[in-house]
Amino acid sequence: ASASASASASASASSGVSVSSSKGGERWATVGARRSIRRGLDKADLERFAEFVASEQGVNSLLNLEHIRAYDQLGERRYRVYCGSFKLLSWYVEPVLDLEVTWRNGSCVLETRSCEIQGASPKVREQNRRFKAFYRYKIEWGVDPQDTKTAYVQTGGELSMNLQIYTFPFTRLPLSAVEAPGNKLMQALLRYLLPAFLDSLIADFSEWRDEELGEPGEAKEAGGSSGSSSSSSGGGGGGSGGDGSGTAAAT
């Protein structure tokens, strides 16, 4: 049986908080958002879903392998994701994220540990010191306590970014002039990214489950492989992240 449609969704945006640096009076703005969504799952699939998330195919799905250029495995739980290049103004840039995946009983957390923008121009590399971004997805699954006949998969997402305010006319404006529209942008990103991430994860699980059960016709071949420099077509960002800095990679 396949995963059922959306059961519930809730969202809340984090407030912008101004941050002042102790060096030279630098001004920083903080923007961010939080959101969570839930999908139904057959109760009989709970154990299989836990197996899938910890499997090679599950890691590929968590890293959104179909929409990144490649990744390197840095350790047992850490991955360096190359999101694919795109043109920004007159430069080609590529976000590169270091992600950590942590599995716990009944949950899995995907979060950034570092981020940088790579590009040929020194001006592109200079921007890395002017922002810090972070995202975190927590995937949970279990039996609905209000209806023990129903199981669920839930994802909570958090995006945040610190931006140095150093260009005119923004240096003359209050931080709220940057934070208010920035928070709305983050909310819009999560409204798009989070459902896409969770629906893709459940679809990949369904294909993996059908392959494991030997059911013909429904499952397509699993794309990509884990390990060093696993490549995939597509130029979007890696997916929906503790401590440390990273990026909210929008695909």
PDB file of C-alpha atoms in Angstrom:
ATOM      1  CA  ALA A   1       0.000   0.000   0.000  1.00  0.00           C
ATOM      2  CA  SER A   2       1.259   3.437  -0.823  1.00  0.00           C
ATOM      3  CA  ALA A   3       1.561   6.397   1.515  1.00  0.00           C
ATOM      4  CA  SER A   4      -1.661   8.368   1.930  1.00  0.00           C
ATOM      5  CA  ALA A   5      -2.244  12.076   1.370  1.00  0.00           C
ATOM      6  CA  SER A   6      -1.515  14.931   3.695  1.00  0.00           C
ATOM      7  CA  ALA A   7      -2.922  14.590   7.198  1.00  0.00           C
ATOM      8  CA  SER A   8      -2.026  17.971   8.637  1.00  0.00           C
ATOM      9  CA  ALA A   9       0.314  20.928   8.228  1.00  0.00           C
ATOM     10  CA  SER A  10       1.389  23.749  10.489  1.00  0.00           C
ATOM     11  CA  ALA A  11       3.811  26.623  10.093  1.00  0.00           C
ATOM     12  CA  SER A  12       5.390  29.406  12.109  1.00  0.00           C
ATOM     13  CA  ALA A  13       7.909  32.046  11.027  1.00  0.00           C
ATOM     14  CA  SER A  14      10.858  32.965  13.193  1.00  0.00           C
ATOM     15  CA  SER A  15      11.242  36.634  13.978  1.00  0.00           C
ATOM     16  CA  GLY A  16      14.119  38.668  12.599  1.00  0.00           C
ATOM     17  CA  VAL A  17      16.734  39.451  15.220  1.00  0.00           C
ATOM     18  CA  SER A  18      19.369  42.112  14.693  1.00  0.00           C
ATOM     19  CA  VAL A  19      22.940  41.136  15.448  1.00  0.00           C
ATOM     20  CA  SER A  20      25.750  43.624  16.046  1.00  0.00           C
ATOM     21  CA  SER A  21      29.356  42.644  15.559  1.00  0.00           C
ATOM     22  CA  SER A  22      32.017  43.860  17.967  1.00  0.00           C
ATOM     23  CA  LYS A  23      34.385  44.532  15.077  1.00  0.00           C
ATOM     24  CA  GLY A  24      34.180  47.913  13.424  1.00  0.00           C
ATOM     25  CA  GLY A  25      30.472  48.399  14.050  1.00  0.00           C
ATOM     26  CA  GLU A  26      29.359  45.843  11.452  1.00  0.00           C
ATOM     27  CA  ARG A  27      25.609  45.395  11.127  1.00  0.00           C
ATOM     28  CA  TRP A  28      24.027  41.971  10.661  1.00  0.00           C
ATOM     29  CA  ALA A  29      20.421  40.974  10.068  1.00  0.00           C
ATOM     30  CA  THR A  30      18.923  37.569  10.848  1.00  0.00           C
ATOM     31  CA  VAL A  31      16.047  36.092   8.875  1.00  0.00           C
ATOM     32  CA  GLY A  32      14.396  32.700   9.114  1.00  0.00           C
ATOM     33  CA  ALA A  33      11.292  30.523   9.202  1.00  0.00           C
ATOM     34  CA  ARG A  34       9.995  27.245  10.612  1.00  0.00           C
ATOM     35  CA  ARG A  35       7.330  24.897   9.306  1.00  0.00           C
ATOM     36  CA  SER A  36       6.174  21.316   9.805  1.00  0.00           C
ATOM     37  CA  ILE A  37       4.010  19.018   7.696  1.00  0.00           C
ATOM     38  CA  ARG A  38       2.679  15.490   8.099  1.00  0.00           C
ATOM     39  CA  ARG A  39       1.721  12.708   5.716  1.00  0.00           C
ATOM     40  CA  GLY A  40      -0.129   9.479   6.407  1.00  0.00           C
ATOM     41  CA  LEU A  41       1.658   6.124   6.251  1.00  0.00           C
ATOM     42  CA  ASP A  42       0.405   2.555   6.451  1.00  0.00           C
ATOM     43  CA  LYS A  43       1.012   1.266   9.944  1.00  0.00           C
ATOM     44  CA  ALA A  44       2.496  -1.937   8.522  1.00  0.00           C
ATOM     45  CA  ASP A  45       5.189   0.132   6.798  1.00  0.00           C
ATOM     46  CA  LEU A  46       6.671   1.781   9.901  1.00  0.00           C
ATOM     47  CA  GLU A  47       9.512  -0.696  10.396  1.00  0.00           C
ATOM     48  CA  ARG A  48      10.278  -0.744   6.679  1.00  0.00           C
ATOM     49  CA  PHE A  49      10.371   3.063   6.583  1.00  0.00           C
ATOM     50  CA  ALA A  50      12.953   3.097   9.398  1.00  0.00           C
ATOM     51  CA  GLU A  51      15.047   0.577   7.435  1.00  0.00           C
ATOM     52  CA  PHE A  52      14.756   2.670   4.278  1.00  0.00           C
ATOM     53  CA  VAL A  53      15.880   5.936   5.885  1.00  0.00           C
ATOM     54  CA  ALA A  54      19.039   4.232   7.174  1.00  0.00           C
ATOM     55  CA  SER A  55      19.755   2.494   3.836  1.00  0.00           C
ATOM     56  CA  GLU A  56      21.902   3.657   0.913  1.00  0.00           C
ATOM     57  CA  GLN A  57      18.813   4.532  -1.106  1.00  0.00           C
ATOM     58  CA  GLY A  58      17.396   6.402   1.874  1.00  0.00           C
ATOM     59  CA  VAL A  59      20.523   8.532   2.222  1.00  0.00           C
ATOM     60  CA  ASN A  60      20.368   9.315  -1.501  1.00  0.00           C
ATOM     61  CA  SER A  61      16.775  10.432  -1.039  1.00  0.00           C
ATOM     62  CA  LEU A  62      17.611  12.549   2.026  1.00  0.00           C
ATOM     63  CA  LEU A  63      20.391  14.288   0.085  1.00  0.00           C
ATOM     64  CA  ASN A  64      17.972  14.897  -2.797  1.00  0.00           C
ATOM     65  CA  LEU A  65      20.313  13.127  -5.175  1.00  0.00           C
ATOM     66  CA  GLU A  66      18.170  13.795  -8.249  1.00  0.00           C
ATOM     67  CA  HIS A  67      18.615  17.568  -7.864  1.00  0.00           C
ATOM     68  CA  ILE A  68      22.284  17.973  -6.966  1.00  0.00           C
ATOM     69  CA  ARG A  69      25.405  17.688  -9.097  1.00  0.00           C
ATOM     70  CA  ALA A  70      27.386  15.344  -6.856  1.00  0.00           C
ATOM     71  CA  TYR A  71      28.381  14.588  -3.289  1.00  0.00           C
ATOM     72  CA  ASP A  72      31.402  13.301  -1.373  1.00  0.00           C
ATOM     73  CA  GLN A  73      31.082  11.193   1.749  1.00  0.00           C
ATOM     74  CA  LEU A  74      33.303  12.799   4.400  1.00  0.00           C
ATOM     75  CA  GLY A  75      32.601  10.326   7.186  1.00  0.00           C
ATOM     76  CA  GLU A  76      30.051   7.873   8.453  1.00  0.00           C
ATOM     77  CA  ARG A  77      27.383  10.571   8.794  1.00  0.00           C
ATOM     78  CA  ARG A  78      28.797  13.600   6.945  1.00  0.00           C
ATOM     79  CA  TYR A  79      28.457  14.516   3.295  1.00  0.00           C
ATOM     80  CA  ARG A  80      29.692  17.364   1.099  1.00  0.00           C
ATOM     81  CA  VAL A  81      26.975  18.279  -1.381  1.00  0.00           C
ATOM     82  CA  TYR A  82      27.653  20.158  -4.634  1.00  0.00           C
ATOM     83  CA  CYS A  83      24.380  21.816  -5.562  1.00  0.00           C
ATOM     84  CA  GLY A  84      25.164  22.701  -9.161  1.00  0.00           C
ATOM     85  CA  SER A  85      26.190  26.050 -10.617  1.00  0.00           C
ATOM     86  CA  PHE A  86      23.951  28.886 -11.709  1.00  0.00           C
ATOM     87  CA  LYS A  87      24.464  32.424 -12.962  1.00  0.00           C
ATOM     88  CA  LEU A  88      24.256  35.177 -10.359  1.00  0.00           C
ATOM     89  CA  LEU A  89      24.579  38.623 -11.906  1.00  0.00           C
ATOM     90  CA  SER A  90      27.703  38.279 -14.094  1.00  0.00           C
ATOM     91  CA  TRP A  91      29.214  35.275 -12.264  1.00  0.00           C
ATOM     92  CA  TYR A  92      28.647  31.552 -12.152  1.00  0.00           C
ATOM     93  CA  VAL A  93      28.435  30.285  -8.588  1.00  0.00           C
ATOM     94  CA  GLU A  94      27.861  26.942  -6.887  1.00  0.00           C
ATOM     95  CA  PRO A  95      26.709  26.437  -3.280  1.00  0.00           C
ATOM     96  CA  VAL A  96      28.644  23.682  -1.490  1.00  0.00           C
ATOM     97  CA  LEU A  97      27.171  22.307   1.743  1.00  0.00           C
ATOM     98  CA  ASP A  98      28.562  20.048   4.446  1.00  0.00           C
ATOM     99  CA  LEU A  99      25.614  18.062   5.796  1.00  0.00           C
ATOM    100  CA  GLU A 100      25.292  15.705   8.724  1.00  0.00           C
ATOM    101  CA  VAL A 101      22.679  12.959   8.977  1.00  0.00           C
ATOM    102  CA  THR A 102      21.818  11.636  12.431  1.00  0.00           C
ATOM    103  CA  TRP A 103      19.557   8.649  13.001  1.00  0.00           C
ATOM    104  CA  ARG A 104      17.705   8.081  16.246  1.00  0.00           C
ATOM    105  CA  ASN A 105      14.928   5.743  17.269  1.00  0.00           C
ATOM    106  CA  GLY A 106      11.916   6.937  15.329  1.00  0.00           C
ATOM    107  CA  SER A 107      13.573  10.012  13.816  1.00  0.00           C
ATOM    108  CA  CYS A 108      16.281  11.263  11.486  1.00  0.00           C
ATOM    109  CA  VAL A 109      17.866  14.722  11.403  1.00  0.00           C
ATOM    110  CA  LEU A 110      19.497  16.322   8.357  1.00  0.00           C
ATOM    111  CA  GLU A 111      21.314  19.590   9.054  1.00  0.00           C
ATOM    112  CA  THR A 112      24.055  21.780   7.687  1.00  0.00           C
ATOM    113  CA  ARG A 113      27.450  22.103   9.337  1.00  0.00           C
ATOM    114  CA  SER A 114      29.066  24.530   6.898  1.00  0.00           C
ATOM    115  CA  CYS A 115      28.432  26.312   3.640  1.00  0.00           C
ATOM    116  CA  GLU A 116      30.379  28.239   1.067  1.00  0.00           C
ATOM    117  CA  ILE A 117      29.816  29.654  -2.391  1.00  0.00           C
ATOM    118  CA  GLN A 118      32.377  28.572  -4.955  1.00  0.00           C
ATOM    119  CA  GLY A 119      33.142  30.431  -8.157  1.00  0.00           C
ATOM    120  CA  ALA A 120      35.981  31.594 -10.366  1.00  0.00           C
ATOM    121  CA  SER A 121      35.728  35.243  -9.348  1.00  0.00           C
ATOM    122  CA  PRO A 122      37.461  36.402  -6.128  1.00  0.00           C
ATOM    123  CA  LYS A 123      34.407  38.621  -5.562  1.00  0.00           C
ATOM    124  CA  VAL A 124      32.267  35.483  -5.315  1.00  0.00           C
ATOM    125  CA  ARG A 125      34.548  33.887  -2.723  1.00  0.00           C
ATOM    126  CA  GLU A 126      34.617  37.166  -0.777  1.00  0.00           C
ATOM    127  CA  GLN A 127      30.890  36.851  -0.124  1.00  0.00           C
ATOM    128  CA  ASN A 128      31.412  33.787   2.069  1.00  0.00           C
ATOM    129  CA  ARG A 129      32.400  35.974   5.002  1.00  0.00           C
ATOM    130  CA  ARG A 130      29.327  38.163   4.624  1.00  0.00           C
ATOM    131  CA  PHE A 131      26.646  35.570   5.332  1.00  0.00           C
ATOM    132  CA  LYS A 132      25.976  32.495   7.430  1.00  0.00           C
ATOM    133  CA  ALA A 133      23.033  30.255   6.635  1.00  0.00           C
ATOM    134  CA  PHE A 134      21.606  27.141   8.193  1.00  0.00           C
ATOM    135  CA  TYR A 135      18.860  24.611   7.616  1.00  0.00           C
ATOM    136  CA  ARG A 136      17.609  21.607   9.525  1.00  0.00           C
ATOM    137  CA  TYR A 137      15.077  18.940   8.633  1.00  0.00           C
ATOM    138  CA  LYS A 138      13.836  16.510  11.271  1.00  0.00           C
ATOM    139  CA  ILE A 139      11.948  13.494   9.955  1.00  0.00           C
ATOM    140  CA  GLU A 140       9.825  11.583  12.468  1.00  0.00           C
ATOM    141  CA  TRP A 141       7.534   8.593  12.052  1.00  0.00           C
ATOM    142  CA  GLY A 142       5.247   6.628  14.336  1.00  0.00           C
ATOM    143  CA  VAL A 143       1.675   5.859  15.367  1.00  0.00           C
ATOM    144  CA  ASP A 144      -0.733   8.741  15.820  1.00  0.00           C
ATOM    145  CA  PRO A 145      -1.460   8.881  19.591  1.00  0.00           C
ATOM    146  CA  GLN A 146      -4.987  10.125  18.861  1.00  0.00           C
ATOM    147  CA  ASP A 147      -5.714   7.317  16.414  1.00  0.00           C
ATOM    148  CA  THR A 148      -3.650   4.191  17.042  1.00  0.00           C
ATOM    149  CA  LYS A 149      -4.809   2.683  13.739  1.00  0.00           C
ATOM    150  CA  THR A 150      -3.035   5.436  11.823  1.00  0.00           C
ATOM    151  CA  ALA A 151       0.687   5.973  11.251  1.00  0.00           C
ATOM    152  CA  TYR A 152       2.428   9.087   9.974  1.00  0.00           C
ATOM    153  CA  VAL A 153       5.644  10.602   8.657  1.00  0.00           C
ATOM    154  CA  GLN A 154       6.325  14.181   9.754  1.00  0.00           C
ATOM    155  CA  THR A 155       9.015  16.637   8.721  1.00  0.00           C
ATOM    156  CA  GLY A 156       9.888  19.814  10.590  1.00  0.00           C
ATOM    157  CA  GLY A 157      12.014  22.308   8.701  1.00  0.00           C
ATOM    158  CA  GLU A 158      13.984  25.328   9.856  1.00  0.00           C
ATOM    159  CA  LEU A 159      15.809  27.879   7.697  1.00  0.00           C
ATOM    160  CA  SER A 160      17.858  30.805   8.977  1.00  0.00           C
ATOM    161  CA  MET A 161      20.449  33.199   7.595  1.00  0.00           C
ATOM    162  CA  ASN A 162      22.676  35.947   8.991  1.00  0.00           C
ATOM    163  CA  LEU A 163      23.449  38.694   6.478  1.00  0.00           C
ATOM    164  CA  GLN A 164      25.978  41.474   6.801  1.00  0.00           C
ATOM    165  CA  ILE A 165      24.459  44.848   5.901  1.00  0.00           C
ATOM    166  CA  TYR A 166      27.253  46.724   4.145  1.00  0.00           C
ATOM    167  CA  THR A 167      25.945  48.225   0.884  1.00  0.00           C
ATOM    168  CA  PHE A 168      24.086  51.464   0.264  1.00  0.00           C
ATOM    169  CA  PRO A 169      21.151  52.162   0.658  1.00  0.00           C
ATOM    170  CA  PHE A 170      20.634  49.293   3.125  1.00  0.00           C
ATOM    171  CA  THR A 171      23.255  50.718   5.491  1.00  0.00           C
ATOM    172  CA  ARG A 172      20.954  53.727   5.985  1.00  0.00           C
ATOM    173  CA  LEU A 173      17.858  51.635   6.703  1.00  0.00           C
ATOM    174  CA  PRO A 174      16.775  49.942   9.946  1.00  0.00           C
ATOM    175  CA  LEU A 175      17.496  46.223  10.139  1.00  0.00           C
ATOM    176  CA  SER A 176      13.768  45.542  10.087  1.00  0.00           C
ATOM    177  CA  ALA A 177      13.708  46.780   6.484  1.00  0.00           C
ATOM    178  CA  VAL A 178      15.815  43.744   5.571  1.00  0.00           C
ATOM    179  CA  GLU A 179      14.479  41.262   8.115  1.00  0.00           C
ATOM    180  CA  ALA A 180      10.749  41.652   7.409  1.00  0.00           C
ATOM    181  CA  PRO A 181      10.913  40.810   3.672  1.00  0.00           C
ATOM    182  CA  GLY A 182      13.678  38.280   4.385  1.00  0.00           C
ATOM    183  CA  ASN A 183      11.438  36.372   6.783  1.00  0.00           C
ATOM    184  CA  LYS A 184       8.663  36.306   4.185  1.00  0.00           C
ATOM    185  CA  LEU A 185      11.090  34.944   1.601  1.00  0.00           C
ATOM    186  CA  MET A 186      12.189  32.188   3.988  1.00  0.00           C
ATOM    187  CA  GLN A 187       8.563  31.286   4.686  1.00  0.00           C
ATOM    188  CA  ALA A 188       7.866  31.060   0.963  1.00  0.00           C
ATOM    189  CA  LEU A 189      10.903  28.806   0.473  1.00  0.00           C
ATOM    190  CA  LEU A 190       9.758  26.418   3.191  1.00  0.00           C
ATOM    191  CA  ARG A 191       6.213  26.317   1.823  1.00  0.00           C
ATOM    192  CA  TYR A 192       7.698  25.021  -1.422  1.00  0.00           C
ATOM    193  CA  LEU A 193      10.700  22.996  -0.242  1.00  0.00           C
ATOM    194  CA  LEU A 194       9.233  21.063   2.675  1.00  0.00           C
ATOM    195  CA  PRO A 195       6.286  19.378   0.905  1.00  0.00           C
ATOM    196  CA  ALA A 196       8.475  18.633  -2.114  1.00  0.00           C
ATOM    197  CA  PHE A 197      11.106  17.038   0.130  1.00  0.00           C
ATOM    198  CA  LEU A 198       8.649  14.904   2.121  1.00  0.00           C
ATOM    199  CA  ASP A 199       6.624  13.789  -0.897  1.00  0.00           C
ATOM    200  CA  SER A 200       9.823  12.812  -2.715  1.00  0.00           C
ATOM    201  CA  LEU A 201      11.046  10.877   0.345  1.00  0.00           C
ATOM    202  CA  ILE A 202       7.777   8.945   0.616  1.00  0.00           C
ATOM    203  CA  ALA A 203       7.747   8.225  -3.128  1.00  0.00           C
ATOM    204  CA  ASP A 204      11.318   6.906  -2.958  1.00  0.00           C
ATOM    205  CA  PHE A 205      10.349   4.769   0.028  1.00  0.00           C
ATOM    206  CA  SER A 206       7.406   3.289  -1.875  1.00  0.00           C
ATOM    207  CA  GLU A 207       9.670   2.337  -4.769  1.00  0.00           C
ATOM    208  CA  TRP A 208      12.269   0.852  -2.417  1.00  0.00           C
ATOM    209  CA  ARG A 209       9.601  -1.108  -0.538  1.00  0.00           C
ATOM    210  CA  ASP A 210       8.139  -2.537  -3.737  1.00  0.00           C
ATOM    211  CA  GLU A 211      11.610  -3.613  -4.864  1.00  0.00           C
ATOM    212  CA  GLU A 212      12.286  -5.243  -1.494  1.00  0.00           C
ATOM    213  CA  LEU A 213       8.961  -7.088  -1.643  1.00  0.00           C
ATOM    214  CA  GLY A 214       9.567  -8.061  -5.261  1.00  0.00           C
ATOM    215  CA  GLU A 215       6.432  -6.378  -6.568  1.00  0.00           C
ATOM    216  CA  PRO A 216       6.833  -5.874 -10.343  1.00  0.00           C
ATOM    217  CA  GLY A 217       5.996  -2.871 -12.443  1.00  0.00           C
ATOM    218  CA  GLU A 218       5.681  -0.155  -9.827  1.00  0.00           C
ATOM    219  CA  ALA A 219       9.271   0.598  -8.873  1.00  0.00           C
ATOM    220  CA  LYS A 220      11.678   2.380 -11.121  1.00  0.00           C
ATOM    221  CA  GLU A 221      15.394   1.868 -10.922  1.00  0.00           C
ATOM    222  CA  ALA A 222      16.978   3.642  -7.959  1.00  0.00           C
ATOM    223  CA  GLY A 223      19.139   6.522  -9.163  1.00  0.00           C
ATOM    224  CA  GLY A 224      22.672   7.281  -8.015  1.00  0.00           C
ATOM    225  CA  SER A 225      24.860   5.585  -5.428  1.00  0.00           C
ATOM    226  CA  SER A 226      26.305   6.721  -2.170  1.00  0.00           C
ATOM    227  CA  GLY A 227      29.947   7.219  -1.482  1.00  0.00           C
ATOM    228  CA  SER A 228      32.553   9.599  -2.802  1.00  0.00           C
ATOM    229  CA  SER A 229      31.551  11.925  -5.636  1.00  0.00           C
ATOM    230  CA  SER A 230      28.199  10.319  -6.420  1.00  0.00           C
ATOM    231  CA  SER A 231      27.009  12.316  -9.424  1.00  0.00           C
ATOM    232  CA  SER A 232      23.530  13.089 -10.674  1.00  0.00           C
ATOM    233  CA  SER A 233      22.014  15.237 -13.374  1.00  0.00           C
ATOM    234  CA  GLY A 234      20.249  18.434 -12.452  1.00  0.00           C
ATOM    235  CA  GLY A 235      21.371  21.835 -11.229  1.00  0.00           C
ATOM    236  CA  GLY A 236      19.200  22.550  -8.219  1.00  0.00           C
ATOM    237  CA  GLY A 237      20.162  22.801  -4.564  1.00  0.00           C
ATOM    238  CA  GLY A 238      20.467  19.972  -2.092  1.00  0.00           C
ATOM    239  CA  GLY A 239      17.727  19.558   0.299  1.00  0.00           C
ATOM    240  CA  SER A 240      15.247  20.917   3.361  1.00  0.00           C
ATOM    241  CA  GLY A 241      18.902  22.348   8.943  1.00  0.00           C
ATOM    242  CA  GLY A 242      22.110  22.572  15.440  1.00  0.00           C
ATOM    243  CA  ASP A 243      24.926  24.545  15.500  1.00  0.00           C
ATOM    244  CA  GLY A 244      27.345  25.648  12.809  1.00  0.00           C
ATOM    245  CA  SER A 245      26.580  27.511   9.651  1.00  0.00           C
ATOM    246  CA  GLY A 246      25.222  26.243   6.395  1.00  0.00           C
ATOM    247  CA  THR A 247      22.719  27.158   3.738  1.00  0.00           C
ATOM    248  CA  ALA A 248      19.153  26.793   2.934  1.00  0.00           C
ATOM    249  CA  ALA A 249      19.633  25.422  -0.544  1.00  0.00           C
ATOM    250  CA  ALA A 250      16.560  26.236  -2.609  1.00  0.00           C
ATOM    251  CA  THR A 251      15.955  23.904  -5.512  1.00  0.00           C
TER     252      THR A 251
END
